[in-house]
CSV table of C-alpha atoms in Angstrom, one decimal:
chain,number,residue,atom,x,y,z
Z,302,PHE,CA,0.0,0.0,0.0
Z,303,LEU,CA,3.0,2.3,0.4
Z,304,LEU,CA,4.0,2.4,-3.3
Z,305,PRO,CA,1.3,4.8,-4.6
Z,306,PHE,CA,2.3,7.3,-2.0
Z,307,CYS,CA,5.9,6.9,-2.9
Z,308,TYR,CA,5.2,7.7,-6.6
Z,309,ILE,CA,3.4,10.9,-5.5
Z,310,PHE,CA,6.3,11.7,-3.1
Z,311,PHE,CA,9.0,11.2,-5.7
Z,312,ASN,CA,7.0,12.8,-8.5
Z,313,ASN,CA,9.5,11.6,-11.1
Z,314,LYS,CA,9.8,7.9,-11.8
Z,315,LYS,CA,13.4,8.4,-13.0
Z,316,ASN,CA,14.4,9.8,-9.7
Z,317,ARG,CA,17.4,7.9,-8.3
Z,318,SER,CA,15.8,7.7,-4.8
Z,319,LEU,CA,12.8,6.0,-6.4
Z,320,GLN,CA,15.0,3.6,-8.3
Z,321,ALA,CA,16.8,2.7,-5.1
Z,322,PHE,CA,13.5,2.4,-3.2
Z,323,LEU,CA,12.1,-0.1,-5.8
Z,324,LEU,CA,15.2,-2.3,-5.4
Z,325,LEU,CA,15.0,-2.6,-1.6
Z,326,PRO,CA,13.5,-5.4,0.4
Z,327,ASN,CA,10.1,-4.4,1.8
Z,328,ILE,CA,11.2,-3.6,5.3
Z,329,SER,CA,14.1,-1.5,4.0
Z,330,LYS,CA,11.6,0.4,1.9
Z,331,TYR,CA,9.9,1.5,5.1
Z,332,ASP,CA,13.3,2.5,6.6
Z,333,PHE,CA,14.3,4.4,3.6
Z,334,PHE,CA,11.0,6.2,3.1
Z,335,ARG,CA,10.8,7.4,6.7
Z,336,TYR,CA,14.3,9.0,6.3
Z,337,LEU,CA,13.2,10.6,3.0
Z,338,VAL,CA,10.1,12.1,4.4
Z,339,LEU,CA,11.8,13.5,7.5
Z,340,GLU,CA,14.7,14.8,5.4
Z,341,THR,CA,12.2,16.6,3.1
Z,342,PHE,CA,9.6,17.9,5.6
Z,343,GLY,CA,11.1,17.5,9.0
Z,344,GLY,CA,8.9,16.7,12.0
Z,345,TYR,CA,8.3,13.7,14.3
Z,346,TYR,CA,8.0,10.1,13.3
Z,347,SER,CA,6.9,7.1,15.4
Z,348,ASP,CA,6.0,3.5,14.6
Z,349,VAL,CA,2.3,2.6,15.0
Z,350,ASP,CA,3.2,0.4,18.1
Z,351,VAL,CA,4.6,3.4,20.0
Z,352,ASP,CA,2.7,5.3,22.8
Z,353,CYS,CA,3.7,8.8,23.7
Z,354,LEU,CA,3.9,9.0,27.5
Z,355,ARG,CA,4.6,12.7,27.9
Z,356,PRO,CA,3.7,15.7,25.7
Z,357,ILE,CA,6.5,16.4,23.1
Z,358,ASN,CA,6.7,20.0,24.2
Z,359,SER,CA,7.8,18.8,27.7
Z,360,TRP,CA,10.7,16.6,26.5
Z,361,GLY,CA,13.3,19.4,27.0
Z,362,THR,CA,14.6,19.0,23.5
Z,363,GLU,CA,13.9,22.5,22.2
Z,364,ASN,CA,17.5,23.3,21.4
Z,365,ALA,CA,18.0,20.2,19.3
Z,366,SER,CA,17.5,20.0,15.5
Z,367,PHE,CA,17.7,16.1,15.6
Z,368,ILE,CA,16.4,13.7,18.3
Z,369,THR,CA,17.0,10.0,18.7
Z,370,GLY,CA,17.2,7.6,21.6
Z,371,ILE,CA,19.2,4.6,22.7
Z,372,GLU,CA,17.7,1.2,22.0
Z,373,LEU,CA,20.4,-0.9,23.4
Z,374,ASN,CA,23.5,-0.2,25.6
Z,375,SER,CA,24.9,-3.6,26.3
Z,376,THR,CA,28.2,-5.3,27.1
Z,377,LEU,CA,26.9,-8.7,25.8
Z,378,ASP,CA,29.0,-10.2,23.0
Z,379,ASN,CA,26.0,-12.1,21.6
Z,380,PHE,CA,24.0,-8.9,20.8
Z,381,ARG,CA,23.6,-9.9,17.1
Z,382,SER,CA,22.0,-13.3,18.0
Z,383,LEU,CA,19.5,-11.3,20.1
Z,384,GLY,CA,18.5,-9.3,17.0
Z,385,PHE,CA,20.6,-6.2,17.4
Z,386,ALA,CA,23.2,-4.7,15.0
Z,387,ARG,CA,25.3,-2.7,17.5
Z,388,LYS,CA,26.2,-3.0,21.2
Z,389,LEU,CA,25.3,0.6,21.5
Z,390,GLN,CA,22.4,1.1,19.2
Z,391,CYS,CA,20.0,3.9,18.4
Z,392,GLY,CA,16.4,3.2,17.8
Z,393,GLN,CA,14.3,4.2,14.8
Z,394,TRP,CA,10.8,3.9,16.1
Z,395,THR,CA,10.7,7.5,17.3
Z,396,ILE,CA,12.8,10.1,15.4
Z,397,ALA,CA,12.6,13.9,15.2
Z,398,SER,CA,14.5,16.2,12.8
Z,399,VAL,CA,14.5,19.5,11.0
Z,400,PRO,CA,14.4,19.3,7.2
Z,401,ASN,CA,17.6,18.6,5.4
Z,402,HIS,CA,19.6,17.4,8.4
Z,403,PRO,CA,23.0,16.0,7.5
Z,404,ILE,CA,22.4,12.7,9.3
Z,405,LEU,CA,19.4,12.0,7.2
Z,406,LYS,CA,21.1,13.2,4.0
Z,407,GLY,CA,24.0,10.8,4.8
Z,408,ILE,CA,22.0,7.7,5.4
Z,409,ILE,CA,19.8,8.4,2.4
Z,410,GLN,CA,22.9,8.6,0.2
Z,411,PHE,CA,24.3,5.5,1.8
Z,412,ILE,CA,21.2,3.4,1.2
Z,413,LYS,CA,20.9,4.7,-2.4
Z,414,GLU,CA,24.5,3.6,-3.2
Z,415,ILE,CA,24.0,0.2,-1.7
Z,416,ALA,CA,20.7,-0.4,-3.4
Z,417,LEU,CA,21.8,0.8,-6.8
Z,418,ASN,CA,25.1,-1.0,-6.7
Z,419,SER,CA,23.9,-4.3,-5.2
Z,420,LYS,CA,23.5,-7.3,-7.5
Z,421,ASN,CA,20.6,-8.8,-5.5
Z,422,THR,CA,19.0,-6.9,-2.6
Z,423,SER,CA,16.3,-9.6,-2.5
Z,424,SER,CA,18.9,-11.9,-1.0
Z,425,TRP,CA,19.4,-9.7,2.1
Z,426,ASP,CA,18.9,-11.5,5.3
Z,427,PHE,CA,17.8,-10.2,8.7
Z,428,HIS,CA,21.2,-8.8,9.6
Z,429,ASP,CA,21.8,-7.3,6.1
Z,430,ILE,CA,18.7,-5.3,6.6
Z,431,LEU,CA,19.8,-4.1,10.1
Z,432,ASP,CA,23.2,-3.1,8.7
Z,433,ASN,CA,22.2,-1.6,5.3
Z,434,SER,CA,19.0,0.3,6.1
Z,435,GLY,CA,18.0,-0.4,9.7
Z,436,PRO,CA,19.4,0.5,13.2
Z,437,GLY,CA,23.0,-0.6,12.4
Z,438,ALA,CA,23.3,1.9,9.5
Z,439,TRP,CA,21.3,4.4,11.5
Z,440,THR,CA,23.5,4.2,14.5
Z,441,ASP,CA,26.7,4.5,12.5
Z,442,HIS,CA,25.5,7.7,10.8
Z,443,ILE,CA,24.5,9.3,14.0
Z,444,PHE,CA,27.7,8.6,15.9
Z,445,GLY,CA,29.7,9.4,12.8
Z,446,TYR,CA,28.1,12.8,12.6
Z,447,ILE,CA,28.6,13.7,16.3
Z,448,ASN,CA,32.1,12.1,16.2
Z,449,ALA,CA,31.6,10.0,19.2
Z,450,LYS,CA,31.9,6.3,19.9
Z,451,ASN,CA,30.9,4.0,22.8
Z,452,GLN,CA,29.5,6.8,24.9
Z,453,ASN,CA,27.9,6.0,28.2
Z,454,ILE,CA,24.6,7.9,27.7
Z,455,ASP,CA,22.6,7.5,30.9
Z,456,SER,CA,20.9,11.0,30.7
Z,457,PRO,CA,19.8,13.2,27.8
Z,458,HIS,CA,22.8,14.6,26.0
Z,459,LEU,CA,23.0,17.3,23.4
Z,460,TYR,CA,25.9,16.9,21.0
Z,461,ASP,CA,25.9,20.3,19.1
Z,462,ASP,CA,22.5,20.1,17.5
Z,463,VAL,CA,21.8,16.3,18.1
Z,464,MET,CA,19.9,15.2,21.2
Z,465,ILE,CA,20.5,11.6,22.2
Z,466,LEU,CA,18.1,10.4,24.8
Z,467,PRO,CA,19.0,7.5,27.1
Z,468,TYR,CA,17.7,4.0,27.1
Z,469,ASP,CA,15.0,4.8,29.7
Z,470,SER,CA,13.5,7.6,27.5
Z,471,PHE,CA,12.7,5.6,24.3
Z,472,SER,CA,13.2,1.9,25.1
Z,473,PHE,CA,11.7,-0.9,27.1
Z,474,PRO,CA,13.0,-1.8,30.6
Z,475,GLY,CA,14.5,-5.3,30.8
Z,476,TYR,CA,14.5,-5.8,27.1
Z,477,TYR,CA,16.2,-9.1,26.2
Z,478,GLY,CA,17.1,-9.7,29.8
Z,479,GLN,CA,19.1,-6.6,30.2
Z,480,GLN,CA,19.5,-6.1,33.9
Z,481,HIS,CA,18.3,-2.6,34.5
Z,482,ILE,CA,16.2,-0.6,36.9
Z,483,PRO,CA,14.4,2.1,34.8
Z,484,ARG,CA,14.2,5.7,35.7
Z,485,THR,CA,10.6,6.5,35.2
Z,486,ASP,CA,11.2,10.2,35.3
Z,487,LEU,CA,13.0,9.8,31.9
Z,488,ARG,CA,10.3,7.8,30.2
Z,489,LEU,CA,9.0,9.7,27.1
Z,490,VAL,CA,7.5,6.9,24.9
Z,491,ARG,CA,6.7,3.3,25.2
Z,492,HIS,CA,7.5,0.9,22.3
Z,493,TRP,CA,5.5,-2.3,22.4
Z,494,PHE,CA,7.9,-4.2,20.0
Z,495,ALA,CA,5.2,-5.7,17.8
Z,496,GLY,CA,8.0,-6.6,15.3
Z,497,SER,CA,5.7,-7.6,12.6
Z,498,TRP,CA,8.4,-7.4,10.0
Z,499,LYS,CA,10.8,-9.8,11.7
Z,500,PRO,CA,11.1,-13.5,10.5
Z,501,ASP,CA,9.5,-16.1,12.7
């Protein structure tokens, strides 16, 4: 059902973004399209299985032009077998940005190049999707932009214009057995992790 809206959005069927979009696996299409829409219009994005727990205007993010949150901050070596792409990983289920933000421009260009130069995107497996369009690529571009690695983000932190919210703000306490006592005062959204796109 997404495709007709994409044709309207792209406006030109010879557009390289549309060419890349058509080559991507279905879930990567959704990743790519959310980045494109936010890069074009700006605003707030959340998955349909996310509840907003506090009004956005009370988040304390008014000085940020880009907002993301930590999905996983783990010391476990088996993080990939648990369905993650990075030990320190940013989530994509809630994102905010001004139009034309460099992080969005960067990941859009990255996905276009992979899609247009890949011989067979239909062969991508679960981890290829995480790394090529999903939270792996997303996290790499965010931390590349702020020039920071392996930060211990346990409170909201503004890196220049990028606000990174801690695990407790956007994520789910105890997710995948992570031993953690949540700070309820930091909770902004709840993600129910429907995961309808994941393989059984």
